[in-house]
Coordinates of C-alpha atoms in Angstrom, one line a residue:
M1 CA 137.6 154.4 113.8
I2 CA 138.9 151.1 112.5
S3 CA 135.6 149.3 113.2
V4 CA 133.6 152.0 111.4
A5 CA 135.9 151.7 108.3
L6 CA 135.6 148.0 108.2
A7 CA 131.9 148.1 108.6
A8 CA 131.7 150.5 105.6
L9 CA 133.8 148.2 103.5
A10 CA 131.5 145.2 104.4
V11 CA 128.4 147.2 103.3
V12 CA 130.1 148.1 99.9
V13 CA 131.1 144.5 99.4
A14 CA 127.6 143.3 100.1
V15 CA 126.2 145.8 97.6
G16 CA 128.7 144.7 95.0
A17 CA 127.8 141.1 95.5
Q18 CA 124.2 141.8 94.9
A19 CA 124.9 143.8 91.8
A20 CA 127.1 141.3 90.1
P21 CA 126.2 137.7 89.1
A22 CA 128.3 134.9 90.5
N23 CA 131.4 134.1 88.5
S24 CA 130.8 130.8 86.8
G25 CA 134.4 130.5 85.8
S26 CA 134.3 132.5 82.6
A27 CA 135.9 135.8 82.0
A28 CA 135.4 138.3 84.8
A29 CA 133.4 140.7 82.7
G30 CA 133.0 144.3 83.8
R31 CA 135.6 144.1 86.6
A32 CA 138.6 146.2 87.3
V33 CA 141.5 146.1 89.8
V34 CA 142.2 149.1 91.9
L35 CA 145.7 149.1 93.5
V36 CA 145.9 151.2 96.7
A37 CA 148.9 152.4 98.6
T38 CA 149.0 150.3 101.8
P39 CA 151.7 149.6 104.4
D40 CA 154.2 146.8 103.6
L41 CA 153.5 143.9 106.0
P42 CA 156.5 142.4 107.8
T43 CA 157.5 138.8 106.8
G44 CA 159.1 137.7 110.1
R45 CA 157.5 135.0 112.4
S46 CA 158.5 136.4 115.8
P47 CA 155.6 137.4 118.1
A48 CA 156.5 141.0 117.6
A49 CA 156.5 140.7 113.8
R50 CA 153.2 138.8 113.9
A51 CA 151.6 141.5 116.1
R52 CA 152.9 144.2 113.8
W53 CA 151.6 142.1 110.8
H54 CA 148.0 142.1 112.3
E55 CA 148.3 145.8 113.2
L56 CA 149.3 146.8 109.7
R57 CA 146.8 144.5 108.0
S58 CA 144.1 146.1 109.9
E59 CA 145.4 149.5 108.9
S60 CA 145.4 148.3 105.2
S61 CA 141.8 147.1 105.6
E62 CA 140.8 150.5 107.0
I63 CA 142.5 152.2 104.0
L64 CA 140.7 150.0 101.5
G65 CA 137.4 150.6 103.2
R66 CA 137.9 154.4 103.1
V67 CA 138.7 154.2 99.3
A68 CA 135.8 152.0 98.6
G69 CA 133.4 154.0 100.8
T70 CA 134.5 157.4 99.5
H71 CA 134.1 156.4 95.8
A72 CA 131.1 154.1 96.3
L73 CA 132.9 151.2 94.7
A74 CA 131.1 147.9 94.3
V75 CA 133.8 145.6 95.7
E76 CA 133.9 142.0 94.5
T77 CA 137.2 141.1 96.3
A78 CA 139.4 143.0 98.8
I79 CA 142.9 141.8 99.6
P80 CA 144.5 144.0 102.3
E81 CA 147.8 142.2 102.2
I82 CA 148.6 143.6 98.8
G83 CA 146.3 146.7 98.7
L84 CA 144.0 145.3 96.1
L85 CA 140.4 145.9 95.3
S86 CA 138.6 144.0 92.6
V87 CA 135.5 146.1 91.8
S88 CA 132.6 146.1 89.3
T89 CA 133.1 148.8 86.7
P90 CA 130.4 151.5 86.8
R91 CA 128.4 152.8 84.0
G92 CA 130.9 154.2 81.5
G93 CA 133.3 151.4 82.1
L94 CA 137.0 151.6 82.9
P95 CA 137.4 155.2 81.8
A96 CA 134.7 156.3 84.1
L97 CA 136.2 154.4 87.0
K98 CA 139.6 155.9 86.3
A99 CA 138.1 159.5 86.1
R100 CA 136.3 158.8 89.4
L101 CA 139.6 157.8 91.2
A102 CA 141.9 160.2 89.5
G103 CA 142.1 162.7 92.4
D104 CA 142.7 160.2 95.2
P105 CA 146.4 160.0 96.1
R106 CA 146.0 156.7 97.7
V107 CA 145.1 155.0 94.4
V108 CA 148.2 153.7 92.6
S109 CA 146.7 152.3 89.5
V110 CA 143.4 151.2 87.9
R111 CA 143.3 148.4 85.2
P112 CA 141.1 145.7 83.8
D113 CA 140.6 142.5 85.8
P114 CA 140.7 139.7 83.2
A115 CA 139.9 136.1 84.1
A116 CA 143.0 134.0 84.9
Q117 CA 144.1 131.9 81.9
L118 CA 145.9 128.6 82.6
R119 CA 148.2 126.9 80.1
Y120 CA 145.2 124.8 79.1
T121 CA 144.6 121.8 81.4
P122 CA 141.5 119.8 80.7
N123 CA 139.5 118.4 83.6
D124 CA 139.7 114.8 82.4
F125 CA 140.5 112.5 85.3
A126 CA 143.5 110.7 83.8
F127 CA 145.1 114.0 82.8
T128 CA 145.1 115.5 86.2
H129 CA 145.9 112.4 88.4
T130 CA 149.1 110.5 89.0
D131 CA 149.4 106.9 87.9
V132 CA 151.3 104.2 89.9
H133 CA 152.0 102.5 86.6
A134 CA 153.6 105.6 84.9
P135 CA 157.3 106.1 85.1
S136 CA 158.2 107.7 88.4
G137 CA 154.5 107.9 89.4
D138 CA 154.0 110.7 86.8
L139 CA 150.5 111.8 85.6
S140 CA 148.6 109.1 83.7
Q141 CA 148.8 111.1 80.5
W142 CA 152.4 112.2 80.8
N143 CA 152.9 111.7 77.0
L144 CA 150.6 114.6 76.1
I145 CA 152.3 116.9 78.5
R146 CA 155.8 116.0 77.3
E147 CA 154.6 116.6 73.7
G148 CA 153.5 120.1 74.4
G149 CA 149.7 119.5 74.4
P150 CA 148.6 122.0 77.0
R151 CA 150.4 124.9 75.4
A152 CA 149.1 123.8 72.0
W153 CA 145.6 123.9 73.3
D154 CA 146.0 127.5 74.2
L155 CA 146.3 128.1 70.4
S156 CA 143.9 125.4 69.0
K157 CA 141.3 123.1 70.4
G158 CA 141.1 121.1 67.1
T159 CA 137.4 122.1 66.7
G160 CA 136.2 121.6 63.1
A161 CA 139.1 119.3 62.0
E162 CA 138.4 115.6 61.2
V163 CA 140.7 112.6 61.6
A164 CA 139.9 109.4 59.7
M165 CA 140.9 106.4 61.7
V166 CA 141.6 103.4 59.4
D167 CA 141.4 100.8 62.1
S168 CA 139.5 98.0 63.8
G169 CA 136.4 100.2 64.5
V170 CA 135.5 101.8 67.9
D171 CA 133.3 101.2 70.8
G172 CA 130.7 103.8 69.8
G173 CA 129.3 103.9 73.2
H174 CA 132.5 105.0 75.0
P175 CA 131.9 108.5 76.6
D176 CA 135.2 109.8 75.3
I177 CA 134.4 108.6 71.8
A178 CA 130.7 108.8 71.1
G179 CA 130.3 112.6 70.8
Q180 CA 133.4 112.8 68.5
I181 CA 132.1 110.5 65.7
A182 CA 131.3 112.5 62.6
G183 CA 130.7 109.5 60.4
S184 CA 131.5 105.8 60.1
A185 CA 131.6 103.0 57.6
G186 CA 132.8 99.4 57.3
F187 CA 135.2 98.4 54.6
G188 CA 135.2 94.6 54.4
A189 CA 133.8 94.8 57.9
T190 CA 130.5 95.3 59.5
S191 CA 129.3 97.5 62.5
P192 CA 132.1 100.2 62.5
T193 CA 131.0 101.4 66.0
T194 CA 132.0 98.1 67.4
D195 CA 135.6 97.0 68.0
P196 CA 136.3 93.3 68.5
I197 CA 140.1 93.9 68.9
G198 CA 140.4 97.2 71.1
H199 CA 143.0 98.6 68.9
G200 CA 140.8 101.0 67.1
T201 CA 139.1 102.3 70.2
H202 CA 142.6 102.9 71.8
T203 CA 144.0 104.9 68.7
A204 CA 140.8 106.9 68.3
G205 CA 140.9 108.1 71.9
L206 CA 144.6 109.2 71.4
A207 CA 143.8 111.2 68.3
C208 CA 140.4 112.8 69.2
G209 CA 139.0 111.5 72.4
D210 CA 136.5 114.0 74.0
S211 CA 138.7 116.3 76.1
D212 CA 137.6 118.5 79.1
N213 CA 134.5 116.5 79.6
G214 CA 135.3 115.7 83.2
F215 CA 135.7 111.9 82.3
G216 CA 138.5 109.6 81.4
I217 CA 141.2 110.9 79.2
A218 CA 142.2 113.9 77.1
S219 CA 143.5 113.6 73.5
M220 CA 146.1 115.4 71.5
G221 CA 143.5 116.6 69.0
F222 CA 141.4 117.7 71.9
D223 CA 138.1 118.4 70.1
C224 CA 138.7 117.1 66.6
S225 CA 136.0 114.8 65.1
L226 CA 136.4 111.2 64.0
Y227 CA 135.5 109.4 60.8
I228 CA 135.6 105.7 61.7
A229 CA 136.8 103.6 58.8
K230 CA 136.6 100.0 60.0
V231 CA 138.7 97.3 58.2
T232 CA 139.4 93.7 59.0
F233 CA 143.0 92.9 59.9
G234 CA 144.3 89.5 58.9
A235 CA 142.2 86.9 57.0
P236 CA 139.7 87.5 55.5
G237 CA 140.6 91.2 55.3
S238 CA 142.5 92.8 52.5
C239 CA 144.5 95.8 51.6
S240 CA 142.0 96.8 48.9
D241 CA 139.6 97.4 51.9
V242 CA 142.2 99.7 53.3
A243 CA 142.6 101.4 49.9
D244 CA 138.8 101.9 49.8
A245 CA 138.7 103.3 53.2
I246 CA 141.5 105.8 52.4
T247 CA 139.8 106.9 49.3
V248 CA 136.4 107.4 50.9
A249 CA 138.0 109.4 53.7
A250 CA 139.7 111.6 51.1
N251 CA 136.4 112.1 49.3
R252 CA 134.7 113.3 52.5
S253 CA 137.6 115.8 52.9
S254 CA 139.0 114.3 56.1
D255 CA 141.8 116.6 57.2
V256 CA 144.0 113.7 58.4
I257 CA 144.1 110.0 57.9
S258 CA 145.7 108.1 60.7
M259 CA 147.0 104.6 59.8
S260 CA 148.4 102.5 62.7
F261 CA 149.0 99.5 60.6
G262 CA 151.4 98.0 57.9
G263 CA 151.5 94.8 55.9
C264 CA 150.3 96.2 52.5
D265 CA 152.2 96.2 49.3
T266 CA 152.5 98.6 46.4
G267 CA 148.8 98.2 45.6
L268 CA 148.0 100.7 48.2
I269 CA 150.0 103.5 46.5
P270 CA 147.2 104.8 44.3
A271 CA 144.9 105.3 47.2
L272 CA 147.6 107.0 49.2
S273 CA 148.6 109.2 46.2
Y274 CA 144.9 110.1 45.6
A275 CA 144.4 111.2 49.2
Q276 CA 147.6 113.2 49.3
S277 CA 146.6 114.9 46.1
R278 CA 143.3 116.0 47.7
G279 CA 145.2 117.7 50.5
V280 CA 144.8 115.0 53.2
I281 CA 147.7 114.8 55.7
L282 CA 148.7 111.2 55.8
V283 CA 150.2 109.8 59.1
A284 CA 151.3 106.1 59.3
A285 CA 153.0 104.0 61.9
A286 CA 156.5 102.8 61.4
S287 CA 157.2 99.2 62.0
N288 CA 157.5 97.6 65.4
E289 CA 160.8 96.1 64.2
P290 CA 164.0 98.1 64.6
N291 CA 165.2 97.4 61.0
P292 CA 162.4 96.0 58.8
D293 CA 163.6 94.7 55.4
G294 CA 160.6 96.1 53.5
G295 CA 160.2 93.0 51.3
C296 CA 156.8 91.5 50.4
P297 CA 156.9 87.7 50.7
P298 CA 154.0 85.4 49.5
V299 CA 150.5 86.2 50.5
N300 CA 150.6 83.9 53.6
L301 CA 153.5 85.9 54.9
S302 CA 152.1 89.3 54.0
F303 CA 152.9 90.9 57.4
D304 CA 156.4 91.7 56.2
C305 CA 155.1 94.2 53.6
I306 CA 155.7 97.8 54.6
Y307 CA 153.1 100.0 53.0
P308 CA 151.7 102.6 53.7
E309 CA 155.0 103.8 55.4
E310 CA 157.3 103.0 52.4
W311 CA 155.2 105.4 50.2
L312 CA 155.0 108.2 52.7
Q313 CA 158.7 108.2 53.5
P314 CA 160.6 105.8 51.2
N315 CA 163.6 104.2 52.8
G316 CA 166.5 106.7 52.9
T317 CA 164.4 109.9 52.4
G318 CA 163.9 110.6 56.1
P319 CA 166.8 113.0 56.4
N320 CA 165.5 114.9 53.3
A321 CA 163.7 117.9 55.0
G322 CA 161.9 118.8 51.8
F323 CA 160.3 115.3 51.3
D324 CA 157.0 116.1 52.7
R325 CA 154.6 113.5 51.3
G326 CA 153.5 112.3 54.7
L327 CA 154.7 111.4 58.2
V328 CA 156.0 108.0 59.4
V329 CA 156.0 107.8 63.1
T330 CA 158.1 105.7 65.4
S331 CA 157.8 105.1 69.1
A332 CA 159.8 107.0 71.7
K333 CA 159.9 106.0 75.4
Y334 CA 159.5 108.2 78.5
D335 CA 163.1 109.5 78.4
G336 CA 162.7 110.7 74.8
T337 CA 164.8 108.0 73.2
R338 CA 163.5 105.4 70.7
S339 CA 161.7 102.4 72.1
G340 CA 163.7 99.3 71.8
F341 CA 161.1 97.5 69.7
A342 CA 160.5 100.4 67.3
E343 CA 161.8 101.1 63.8
G344 CA 164.9 103.3 63.7
S345 CA 165.5 103.4 60.0
N346 CA 165.7 106.3 57.6
R347 CA 162.0 105.8 56.7
V348 CA 161.1 107.4 60.0
S349 CA 159.9 111.1 59.9
V350 CA 159.3 111.8 63.6
A351 CA 158.6 110.1 66.9
A352 CA 155.8 110.3 69.5
F353 CA 155.5 108.5 72.8
G354 CA 154.4 104.9 72.2
S355 CA 155.8 103.3 75.4
A356 CA 157.0 104.0 78.9
S357 CA 160.0 101.9 78.6
N358 CA 161.3 99.0 76.4
S359 CA 158.8 96.6 78.0
I360 CA 155.8 95.3 76.1
G361 CA 152.5 94.3 77.6
G362 CA 150.8 94.6 81.0
Q363 CA 149.7 97.8 82.7
Q364 CA 152.3 100.2 81.4
G365 CA 152.6 102.2 78.3
I366 CA 150.2 104.6 76.8
L367 CA 146.8 105.0 78.4
S368 CA 143.7 105.5 76.2
S369 CA 140.1 104.5 75.8
W370 CA 139.0 100.8 75.5
P371 CA 135.9 98.9 74.7
A372 CA 133.5 97.9 77.5
N373 CA 133.1 94.3 76.3
P374 CA 135.9 91.7 76.4
V375 CA 138.0 92.1 73.2
D376 CA 141.0 90.2 71.6
D377 CA 143.7 92.6 72.9
D378 CA 142.7 92.0 76.5
S379 CA 145.2 89.2 76.3
S380 CA 147.9 91.9 76.6
G381 CA 146.9 92.5 80.1
G382 CA 146.6 96.3 79.6
R383 CA 143.0 96.9 80.7
T384 CA 142.8 99.2 83.6
T385 CA 140.5 101.5 85.5
V386 CA 140.3 105.3 85.5
N387 CA 138.4 106.7 88.4
G388 CA 136.7 103.3 88.8
D389 CA 135.7 102.8 85.2
S390 CA 137.3 99.9 83.4
R391 CA 137.0 101.2 79.8
F392 CA 140.7 102.1 79.5
S393 CA 143.8 100.3 78.7
Y394 CA 147.5 100.6 78.3
L395 CA 149.1 99.6 74.9
V396 CA 152.6 99.8 73.6
G397 CA 153.7 100.4 70.0
T398 CA 154.2 102.7 67.1
S399 CA 150.4 102.3 66.7
M400 CA 150.0 104.4 69.8
A401 CA 152.5 107.1 68.7
T402 CA 150.8 107.6 65.3
P403 CA 147.4 109.0 66.4
Q404 CA 149.0 111.6 68.6
V405 CA 150.9 112.9 65.6
A406 CA 147.5 112.8 63.7
G407 CA 146.1 114.9 66.5
V408 CA 148.8 117.6 66.1
A409 CA 148.0 117.8 62.5
A410 CA 144.3 118.2 63.3
L411 CA 145.1 121.1 65.7
I412 CA 146.9 122.8 62.9
R413 CA 144.2 122.3 60.4
A414 CA 141.6 123.6 62.8
V415 CA 143.2 127.0 62.9
K416 CA 144.7 127.0 59.4
P417 CA 142.2 125.0 57.3
N418 CA 143.8 126.1 54.0
L419 CA 147.4 125.2 55.0
A420 CA 148.8 122.8 52.4
N421 CA 149.3 119.2 53.6
T422 CA 152.9 119.3 52.7
R423 CA 153.3 122.5 54.7
V424 CA 151.7 120.9 57.8
V425 CA 154.1 117.8 57.4
H426 CA 157.1 120.1 57.1
L427 CA 156.2 122.2 60.2
I428 CA 155.6 119.0 62.4
K429 CA 159.1 117.8 61.4
A430 CA 160.8 121.2 61.7
T431 CA 159.4 121.8 65.2
A432 CA 160.1 118.3 66.7
S433 CA 162.6 118.1 69.5
H434 CA 165.7 117.9 67.3
C435 CA 165.1 121.4 66.1
G436 CA 166.0 120.9 62.4
S437 CA 168.5 118.0 62.7
Y438 CA 167.8 114.3 61.8
G439 CA 169.1 111.3 63.8
G440 CA 169.1 109.4 67.0
N441 CA 166.8 106.7 65.3
I442 CA 163.8 108.9 65.9
G443 CA 163.9 111.0 62.7
W444 CA 163.5 114.8 63.3
G445 CA 162.7 114.1 66.9
V446 CA 159.7 113.8 69.3
I447 CA 156.8 116.0 68.2
R448 CA 156.2 119.3 69.9
A449 CA 152.5 120.2 69.4
D450 CA 152.8 123.7 70.9
Q451 CA 155.7 124.7 68.6
A452 CA 154.1 123.2 65.5
V453 CA 150.8 125.0 66.0
A454 CA 152.6 128.2 66.8
A455 CA 154.7 127.9 63.7
A456 CA 151.6 127.3 61.6
L457 CA 150.0 130.4 63.0
N458 CA 153.3 132.3 62.5
R459 CA 152.7 133.5 66.1
D460 CA 155.2 134.4 68.8
V461 CA 154.6 132.2 71.9
G462 CA 157.9 133.1 73.7
A463 CA 158.0 135.5 76.5
P464 CA 160.2 138.6 76.2
S465 CA 162.9 139.5 78.7
S466 CA 163.8 142.4 80.8
R467 CA 166.2 143.3 83.6
I468 CA 166.8 146.4 85.7
K469 CA 170.4 147.1 85.0
R470 CA 171.0 150.3 87.0
A471 CA 169.5 152.2 89.9
R472 CA 170.6 155.8 90.4
R473 CA 169.5 158.4 92.9
A474 CA 167.4 161.0 91.4
Q475 CA 165.6 164.0 92.9
G476 CA 163.3 162.6 95.5
G477 CA 163.6 159.0 94.3
V478 CA 165.5 156.4 92.3
S479 CA 165.8 156.3 88.5
L480 CA 165.7 152.7 87.2
K481 CA 167.4 151.8 83.9
I482 CA 165.7 148.9 82.3
K483 CA 167.0 146.6 79.5
R484 CA 164.2 144.9 77.5
Q485 CA 164.0 142.7 74.4
D486 CA 161.9 140.3 72.5
T487 CA 164.2 138.8 69.8
S488 CA 163.5 135.1 69.9
G489 CA 160.2 135.1 68.0
G490 CA 159.0 132.3 70.2
T491 CA 160.2 128.9 71.5
A492 CA 159.6 127.1 68.2
C493 CA 162.6 125.7 66.2
V494 CA 161.1 127.4 63.2
K495 CA 162.0 131.1 63.4
L496 CA 159.0 133.3 64.1
P497 CA 158.5 137.0 64.0
A498 CA 159.0 138.5 67.4
A499 CA 155.9 140.5 68.7
G500 CA 157.9 143.2 70.3
V501 CA 157.9 144.4 73.9
K502 CA 154.7 146.2 74.7
K503 CA 155.5 147.2 78.3
V504 CA 157.6 146.5 81.3
I505 CA 156.1 146.3 84.7
V506 CA 158.3 147.1 87.7
F507 CA 157.9 145.6 91.2
A508 CA 159.6 146.8 94.4
S509 CA 159.9 145.3 97.9
S510 CA 160.7 147.6 101.0
C511 CA 163.0 146.3 103.7
G512 CA 162.5 142.6 102.8
G513 CA 158.7 142.9 102.6
R514 CA 156.3 141.8 99.9
Y515 CA 156.7 143.0 96.4
H516 CA 154.3 145.6 95.1
R517 CA 153.8 146.8 91.5
I518 CA 155.2 150.3 91.4
G519 CA 154.6 151.2 87.8
K520 CA 155.0 150.3 84.2
T521 CA 156.8 151.9 81.3
T522 CA 157.0 151.6 77.5
K523 CA 160.5 152.9 77.6
G524 CA 163.7 151.9 79.1
A525 CA 163.5 153.9 82.3
L526 CA 161.2 154.5 85.4
V527 CA 161.6 156.9 88.4
F528 CA 160.5 155.5 91.7
H529 CA 159.7 157.7 94.7
G530 CA 159.9 155.8 97.8
K531 CA 160.6 156.5 101.5
S532 CA 163.8 157.9 102.6
G533 CA 166.0 155.6 104.6
R534 CA 164.4 152.4 103.3
R535 CA 166.2 149.6 101.3
Y536 CA 164.4 148.5 98.2
R537 CA 164.7 145.5 96.0
F538 CA 163.4 145.8 92.4
Y539 CA 162.6 143.4 89.5
S540 CA 160.9 143.8 86.2
V541 CA 158.5 141.7 84.1
A542 CA 158.1 142.3 80.4
V543 CA 155.0 141.7 78.3
D544 CA 155.0 141.6 74.5
N545 CA 152.4 142.6 71.9
A546 CA 151.2 139.0 71.7
G547 CA 150.4 138.8 75.3
N548 CA 153.4 136.7 76.3
R549 CA 154.5 137.6 79.9
E550 CA 157.9 137.1 81.3
A551 CA 158.1 135.0 84.5
A552 CA 159.1 136.8 87.7
P553 CA 162.8 136.2 88.5
A554 CA 163.8 134.1 91.5
R555 CA 166.0 136.9 92.7
P556 CA 165.7 140.8 92.5
D557 CA 167.4 142.5 89.6
I558 CA 168.9 145.2 91.8
K559 CA 168.9 146.7 95.3
S560 CA 169.1 150.3 96.4
K561 CA 168.7 152.4 99.5
L562 CA 167.0 155.8 99.4
R563 CA 168.8 158.6 101.3

């Protein structure tokens, strides 16, 4: 009898496999999950328990086979251990399938079978592999993970937003850069898609490097585009070239201008003011000195000038939450505190990770793209290989922190293109790690991309909570009293409206066995009809109206024995 049932199941599976195309990794369209009542399998490892496990698993397979055969189900996947059939939905969709199975007492539930959704993790090599040079052997791009990149990418991929990089140009042939370039120009410089220094290629990769392309690195802005505004740093370059670049970027309606430089005087203010008035989000690097004096000595010592940062966040205005002209970014190290070399004054708006430690130079710091040809900044010793390719390097500085903040701004603009630049600035500060307080020499804290994007969308991204508070004997079963709530409105420091609990799913385990879903409720109670004499453990999982799902608890909420 068992062999006949298994043969029937194999035939149905084969038919289903022919009828449905192979899953290419996209949503599992037209599939449903049929949960079938099957025996609980023992968890022990003794010979007797293992023998019983095989016996009950065969019984479960037989039950699944009978259900599939009786109802002519096109089975894609059968999991006897948990009594689950994933099947192709027939003509008429899920309602037709539910109607077909409605009279079968063995069927516990029928529901859609959506594709699994990860907290977005791109397939770029550096994002998914550990790095011997990273603190504690962490992943190569630990900075993006700690800044909330993966959860932010669930909400926005940055598509359609443009970041203007006022920098030393880029290696336009780099696989993580080439496809992201929307335009380029030189300002007192030639060949914008070449980079003799390396700095511009590195910052461009951090802001909008091509992500999820199976190569190299991911970027905070994920799929944002780049406008390359190449300027010359040091003689014979000038800050008027910088002002020209900023103005042109504003005229082309770049969403964000990323400025990982300083050294200009007040002559830069008109260009900055113009860009800000046109709705551009301005992001500039803080100094790589803890307490810069802000003075502008003679031209031959112009490196001490402190614009653009002094206009975006004048000294002393950092603690003013309502001063939202732009963002000045200092560098944090791996532990979330200020990098020893970075500015810690009241000009600072927020921080992003710009170093691994207080050390400077060598193969440590922030990993990003790098030119193929030898460049000036190779002298720092940061060039490295990613999966055998040497077009990558580590650099340290507020320059590395700045484009990551620009990337967050691009994520926001991609999904809220009409959101005022001052509002974007405010939300990035309000959702940083200090949650509305200023200090610690890193301004409002280390950026949290996920919370900033969620706040911009006014979207609840926090899971609701639930707990089974009481189990009482009822006629023929157990009445479970459930407490559920969704009051946080998300994990963002900015208060968001709570989506509200949509349903609570209840799971039960019999006599220490595997947990099975036993039902769902939109109310605060559920009645469970189990088998007399068995001990049950129960827990609940709440789901809210935004789709956020509570994680299963480590321990059951409550235990009960049926009499």
